[in-house]
mmCIF file of C-alpha atoms and ligand atoms in Angstrom:
data_model
loop_
_atom_site.group_PDB
_atom_site.id
_atom_site.type_symbol
_atom_site.label_atom_id
_atom_site.label_comp_id
_atom_site.label_asym_id
_atom_site.label_seq_id
_atom_site.Cartn_x
_atom_site.Cartn_y
_atom_site.Cartn_z
ATOM 1 C CA MET A 19 85.299 102.927 65.326
ATOM 2 C CA LYS A 20 85.678 99.316 66.366
ATOM 3 C CA LYS A 21 87.483 98.748 69.628
ATOM 4 C CA ASN A 22 90.940 97.259 69.516
ATOM 5 C CA THR A 23 90.454 93.521 69.688
ATOM 6 C CA PRO A 24 92.684 91.736 72.212
ATOM 7 C CA ILE A 25 94.571 88.809 70.774
ATOM 8 C CA SER A 26 96.975 86.286 72.189
ATOM 9 C CA THR A 27 100.481 86.854 70.851
ATOM 10 C CA GLN A 28 101.376 83.215 71.549
ATOM 11 C CA PHE A 29 100.857 82.300 67.923
ATOM 12 C CA PHE A 30 103.417 84.844 66.797
ATOM 13 C CA ASN A 31 105.928 84.408 69.603
ATOM 14 C CA ARG A 32 106.340 80.681 69.305
ATOM 15 C CA GLN A 33 108.062 80.988 65.959
ATOM 16 C CA ASN A 34 111.516 81.292 67.513
ATOM 17 C CA GLY A 35 113.059 84.130 65.604
ATOM 18 C CA LEU A 36 110.994 83.662 62.479
ATOM 19 C CA LEU A 37 108.763 86.287 60.936
ATOM 20 C CA ASN A 38 105.408 85.400 59.483
ATOM 21 C CA VAL A 39 105.597 87.296 56.212
ATOM 22 C CA ALA A 40 102.786 88.124 53.793
ATOM 23 C CA GLU A 41 104.981 89.709 51.115
ATOM 24 C CA ILE A 42 108.117 91.765 50.539
ATOM 25 C CA SER A 43 108.725 94.317 47.799
ATOM 26 C CA PRO A 44 112.429 95.112 47.385
ATOM 27 C CA ALA A 45 111.748 98.544 45.857
ATOM 28 C CA THR A 46 108.795 100.875 45.330
ATOM 29 C CA ARG A 47 108.051 104.605 45.230
ATOM 30 C CA SER A 48 104.408 104.227 46.289
ATOM 31 C CA LEU A 49 104.618 103.798 50.063
ATOM 32 C CA GLY A 50 106.543 106.800 51.317
ATOM 33 C CA PRO A 51 109.317 109.186 50.277
ATOM 34 C CA GLY A 52 112.190 107.976 48.111
ATOM 35 C CA LEU A 53 112.869 104.451 46.976
ATOM 36 C CA ARG A 54 111.708 102.073 49.731
ATOM 37 C CA SER A 55 111.415 98.389 50.369
ATOM 38 C CA VAL A 56 108.244 97.130 52.017
ATOM 39 C CA LEU A 57 107.572 94.290 54.422
ATOM 40 C CA TRP A 58 103.940 93.259 54.841
ATOM 41 C CA VAL A 59 103.473 90.894 57.769
ATOM 42 C CA GLN A 60 100.817 88.196 57.928
ATOM 43 C CA GLY A 61 97.937 88.410 60.421
ATOM 44 C CA CYS A 62 95.819 91.235 61.812
ATOM 45 C CA PRO A 63 93.352 91.247 64.736
ATOM 46 C CA PHE A 64 91.183 93.977 63.215
ATOM 47 C CA HIS A 65 88.343 93.671 60.752
ATOM 48 C CA CYS A 66 88.184 97.011 58.985
ATOM 49 C CA GLU A 67 85.360 97.250 56.488
ATOM 50 C CA GLY A 68 86.905 97.810 53.069
ATOM 51 C CA CYS A 69 90.333 96.367 53.955
ATOM 52 C CA ILE A 70 91.997 95.456 50.670
ATOM 53 C CA ALA A 71 94.470 93.050 52.249
ATOM 54 C CA LYS A 72 91.984 90.537 53.668
ATOM 55 C CA ASP A 73 94.138 87.504 52.848
ATOM 56 C CA TRP A 74 96.944 89.053 54.856
ATOM 57 C CA THR A 75 94.751 89.589 57.927
ATOM 58 C CA LEU A 76 94.288 85.829 58.457
ATOM 59 C CA LEU A 77 95.999 84.627 61.630
ATOM 60 C CA LYS A 78 97.747 81.735 59.972
ATOM 61 C CA GLU A 79 101.270 80.829 59.010
ATOM 62 C CA ASN A 80 102.206 82.153 55.597
ATOM 63 C CA LYS A 81 105.888 82.580 54.633
ATOM 64 C CA LEU A 82 108.085 81.934 57.665
ATOM 65 C CA MET A 83 111.423 83.719 57.203
ATOM 66 C CA THR A 84 114.433 84.394 59.394
ATOM 67 C CA VAL A 85 115.458 87.951 60.246
ATOM 68 C CA ASP A 86 118.517 87.607 57.983
ATOM 69 C CA GLU A 87 116.394 86.427 55.061
ATOM 70 C CA VAL A 88 113.977 89.336 55.501
ATOM 71 C CA VAL A 89 116.743 91.937 55.836
ATOM 72 C CA GLY A 90 118.561 90.468 52.827
ATOM 73 C CA LYS A 91 115.475 91.014 50.675
ATOM 74 C CA LEU A 92 114.739 94.463 52.078
ATOM 75 C CA LEU A 93 118.283 95.639 51.322
ATOM 76 C CA SER A 94 118.691 93.807 48.025
ATOM 77 C CA ASN A 95 118.349 97.059 46.053
ATOM 78 C CA PRO A 96 121.374 99.269 46.851
ATOM 79 C CA ASN A 97 119.389 102.456 46.117
ATOM 80 C CA VAL A 98 116.739 101.850 48.783
ATOM 81 C CA THR A 99 116.864 104.532 51.486
ATOM 82 C CA GLY A 100 113.858 103.558 53.579
ATOM 83 C CA ILE A 101 111.734 100.641 54.742
ATOM 84 C CA THR A 102 107.979 100.559 55.244
ATOM 85 C CA PHE A 103 106.360 98.050 57.613
ATOM 86 C CA SER A 104 102.737 97.249 56.886
ATOM 87 C CA GLY A 105 100.464 94.259 56.851
ATOM 88 C CA GLY A 106 98.632 92.644 58.388
ATOM 89 C CA GLU A 107 99.417 94.139 61.764
ATOM 90 C CA PRO A 108 103.115 94.905 62.366
ATOM 91 C CA MET A 109 102.735 95.266 66.148
ATOM 92 C CA LEU A 110 101.795 91.590 66.500
ATOM 93 C CA GLN A 111 105.308 90.773 65.290
ATOM 94 C CA ALA A 112 107.112 93.574 67.112
ATOM 95 C CA LYS A 113 109.892 91.249 68.282
ATOM 96 C CA GLY A 114 110.834 90.152 64.768
ATOM 97 C CA LEU A 115 110.407 93.629 63.295
ATOM 98 C CA LEU A 116 112.613 95.104 66.007
ATOM 99 C CA GLU A 117 115.390 92.692 65.008
ATOM 100 C CA VAL A 118 114.837 93.492 61.336
ATOM 101 C CA ALA A 119 114.969 97.251 61.989
ATOM 102 C CA LEU A 120 118.139 97.042 64.086
ATOM 103 C CA SER A 121 119.930 94.748 61.653
ATOM 104 C CA ALA A 122 118.940 96.799 58.574
ATOM 105 C CA LYS A 123 119.973 100.080 60.213
ATOM 106 C CA GLU A 124 123.298 98.586 61.184
ATOM 107 C CA GLN A 125 123.984 97.872 57.525
ATOM 108 C CA ARG A 126 122.644 101.090 55.977
ATOM 109 C CA ALA A 127 121.414 104.558 56.988
ATOM 110 C CA LEU A 128 117.651 104.085 56.604
ATOM 111 C CA ASN A 129 114.407 105.666 57.674
ATOM 112 C CA ILE A 130 111.454 103.529 58.749
ATOM 113 C CA ILE A 131 107.724 104.120 58.303
ATOM 114 C CA CYS A 132 105.256 101.827 60.047
ATOM 115 C CA PHE A 133 101.496 101.463 59.594
ATOM 116 C CA THR A 134 99.455 100.039 62.469
ATOM 117 C CA GLY A 135 95.767 99.517 63.202
ATOM 118 C CA TYR A 136 96.397 100.276 66.891
ATOM 119 C CA GLU A 137 96.227 103.872 68.051
ATOM 120 C CA LEU A 138 99.477 105.207 69.456
ATOM 121 C CA LYS A 139 97.954 105.808 72.904
ATOM 122 C CA HIS A 140 96.907 102.144 73.004
ATOM 123 C CA LEU A 141 100.433 101.042 72.070
ATOM 124 C CA LEU A 142 101.887 103.204 74.830
ATOM 125 C CA ASN A 143 99.397 102.247 77.555
ATOM 126 C CA ARG A 144 98.426 98.669 76.719
ATOM 127 C CA PRO A 145 100.867 97.308 74.121
ATOM 128 C CA PRO A 146 99.940 93.901 72.678
ATOM 129 C CA ASN A 147 103.393 92.575 73.657
ATOM 130 C CA LYS A 148 106.545 93.686 75.457
ATOM 131 C CA TRP A 149 108.594 94.484 72.328
ATOM 132 C CA VAL A 150 106.338 97.252 71.029
ATOM 133 C CA ALA A 151 108.025 100.044 73.011
ATOM 134 C CA GLU A 152 111.461 99.137 71.638
ATOM 135 C CA LEU A 153 110.158 98.788 68.102
ATOM 136 C CA LEU A 154 108.632 102.279 68.297
ATOM 137 C CA GLN A 155 112.104 103.644 69.081
ATOM 138 C CA THR A 156 113.415 102.407 65.728
ATOM 139 C CA ILE A 157 110.599 104.033 63.734
ATOM 140 C CA ASP A 158 110.720 107.525 62.210
ATOM 141 C CA VAL A 159 107.053 107.839 61.264
ATOM 142 C CA LEU A 160 104.084 105.882 62.607
ATOM 143 C CA ILE A 161 100.692 106.014 60.856
ATOM 144 C CA ASP A 162 98.139 104.728 63.345
ATOM 145 C CA GLY A 163 94.504 103.718 63.618
ATOM 146 C CA GLN A 164 92.144 101.384 61.826
ATOM 147 C CA TYR A 165 90.867 102.084 58.323
ATOM 148 C CA ILE A 166 87.380 103.638 58.305
ATOM 149 C CA ARG A 167 85.918 103.573 54.837
ATOM 150 C CA ASN A 168 83.575 106.564 55.370
ATOM 151 C CA LEU A 169 86.545 108.690 56.403
ATOM 152 C CA ASN A 170 88.572 107.931 53.291
ATOM 153 C CA ASP A 171 89.139 111.479 51.981
ATOM 154 C CA ASN A 172 91.273 110.291 49.079
ATOM 155 C CA LYS A 173 94.281 112.159 50.405
ATOM 156 C CA GLY A 174 97.705 111.248 51.560
ATOM 157 C CA LEU A 175 99.498 108.165 52.642
ATOM 158 C CA ARG A 176 96.896 107.224 55.232
ATOM 159 C CA GLY A 177 93.769 105.332 54.242
ATOM 160 C CA SER A 178 91.271 107.446 56.198
ATOM 161 C CA SER A 179 91.340 110.821 57.949
ATOM 162 C CA ASN A 180 91.096 109.314 61.488
ATOM 163 C CA GLN A 181 94.563 107.805 60.999
ATOM 164 C CA LYS A 182 97.243 110.082 62.401
ATOM 165 C CA VAL A 183 100.806 110.616 61.244
ATOM 166 C CA HIS A 184 103.255 110.681 64.169
ATOM 167 C CA PHE A 185 106.766 111.974 63.528
ATOM 168 C CA PHE A 186 109.139 110.380 66.044
ATOM 169 C CA THR A 187 112.166 111.974 64.328
ATOM 170 C CA ASP A 188 112.674 114.887 61.902
ATOM 171 C CA ARG A 189 114.070 112.717 59.103
ATOM 172 C CA LEU A 190 110.885 112.688 57.018
ATOM 173 C CA LYS A 191 109.426 116.026 58.138
ATOM 174 C CA ASN A 192 109.540 117.429 54.597
ATOM 175 C CA PHE A 193 107.222 114.774 53.192
ATOM 176 C CA ASP A 194 103.529 115.680 53.352
ATOM 177 C CA PHE A 195 101.960 112.405 54.498
ATOM 178 C CA GLU A 196 98.514 114.048 54.830
ATOM 179 C CA LYS A 197 98.206 115.570 51.340
ATOM 180 C CA HIS A 198 100.571 113.537 49.217
ATOM 181 C CA ILE A 199 98.926 112.513 45.926
ATOM 182 C CA ARG A 200 98.326 108.793 46.049
ATOM 183 C CA THR A 201 100.186 106.688 43.533
ATOM 184 C CA ASN A 202 100.156 102.957 42.974
ATOM 185 C CA GLU A 203 102.432 100.417 41.375
ATOM 186 C CA ILE A 204 101.609 96.951 40.186
ATOM 187 C CA GLN A 205 104.526 94.595 40.660
ATOM 188 C CA ILE A 206 104.783 90.924 39.781
ATOM 189 C CA LEU A 207 106.321 89.126 42.758
ATOM 190 C CA ASP A 208 106.623 85.345 42.994
ATOM 191 C CA GLY A 209 104.282 85.015 40.023
ATOM 192 C CA GLN A 210 101.535 87.132 41.627
ATOM 193 C CA ALA A 211 100.401 90.660 40.784
ATOM 194 C CA LEU A 212 100.690 92.972 43.765
ATOM 195 C CA LEU A 213 99.067 96.397 44.038
ATOM 196 C CA ILE A 214 101.381 98.638 46.072
ATOM 197 C CA GLY A 215 100.391 101.955 47.646
ATOM 198 C CA VAL A 216 97.306 103.488 49.233
ATOM 199 C CA PRO A 217 94.777 103.206 46.416
ATOM 200 C CA PRO A 218 92.792 106.271 45.274
ATOM 201 C CA LYS A 219 89.146 106.008 46.366
ATOM 202 C CA GLN A 220 87.771 105.247 42.899
ATOM 203 C CA MET A 221 90.198 102.397 42.489
ATOM 204 C CA LEU A 222 89.178 101.042 45.892
ATOM 205 C CA LEU A 223 85.493 101.109 44.951
ATOM 206 C CA ALA A 224 86.242 99.335 41.667
ATOM 207 C CA PHE A 225 88.339 96.765 43.521
ATOM 208 C CA GLU A 226 85.602 96.116 46.109
ATOM 209 C CA SER A 227 83.016 95.743 43.368
ATOM 210 C CA ALA A 228 85.272 93.285 41.505
ATOM 211 C CA ILE A 229 85.689 91.227 44.690
ATOM 212 C CA ALA A 230 81.911 91.242 45.281
ATOM 213 C CA ASN A 231 81.378 89.983 41.738
ATOM 214 C CA LEU A 232 83.936 87.261 42.265
ATOM 215 C CA ASP A 233 81.724 85.806 45.033
ATOM 216 C CA SER A 234 78.936 85.146 42.562
ATOM 217 C CA PHE A 235 81.227 83.992 39.777
ATOM 218 C CA PRO A 236 81.524 80.305 40.750
ATOM 219 C CA SER A 237 77.741 79.825 40.849
ATOM 220 C CA ARG A 238 77.350 81.470 37.434
ATOM 221 C CA LEU A 239 80.080 79.206 36.138
ATOM 222 C CA VAL A 240 78.337 76.125 37.552
ATOM 223 C CA ASP A 241 75.026 77.238 36.001
ATOM 224 C CA HIS A 242 76.775 77.702 32.666
ATOM 225 C CA GLU A 243 78.315 74.249 32.848
ATOM 226 C CA ARG A 244 74.964 72.699 33.605
ATOM 227 C CA ALA A 245 73.264 74.422 30.670
HETATM 228 S S1 SF4 B 312 94.238 97.274 60.329
HETATM 229 FE FE1 SF4 B 312 94.873 97.343 58.167
HETATM 230 S S2 SF4 B 312 95.319 95.166 57.607
HETATM 231 FE FE2 SF4 B 312 94.150 95.165 59.544
HETATM 232 S S3 SF4 B 312 91.987 94.897 58.878
HETATM 233 FE FE3 SF4 B 312 92.372 97.132 59.118
HETATM 234 S S4 SF4 B 312 92.965 97.823 57.053
HETATM 235 FE FE4 SF4 B 312 93.164 95.582 57.068
#
């Protein structure tokens, strides 16, 4: 496994109450129990081989949104009973996510699931910023650790078997995060198709192969145009 890469949080902290958002889905059934909204944050310090969200790992500004704007979208569907934080790396924006979690929970009884590339022991002993500890207190289930392609056992709501499911409360104890059959949804958001959920292994392989072919596509196109 790659070591956790240290990163300056300056980039994320200077945004004065704004979150750097990759995407938001107001409702899905593919990232945890019940109907959930999902917030994917922009930027991740890790470089997991096989990551399917490479565009969202870039440490750059994407959609800057206020806490109120984010919460408004996350709660826009009245039937949503939970929120999932993913990314990107949520812990890099712990301050903003803490405010989102507190504000959303004030408005509705919700459970929160959070994915992170950091291992829990790292977050407890050497958190990347001072808001991580408080954010962890708002979370019901944390799924931790980087994605390791060779350990993808095609099971559950974690990408690979090294990733551990930590129950901080009993709220979601009845959901089998380890063996849950993976499902995916394709949603059209802001004119873009978004694949939601932890993809089954075969789909991942097909996706990676499609991306690899894309790399050679422009040169084939140029050759064709020259012919
Ligand atoms: S931690 Fe997640 S978002 Fe970051 S590189 Fe790994 S798989 Fe991608």
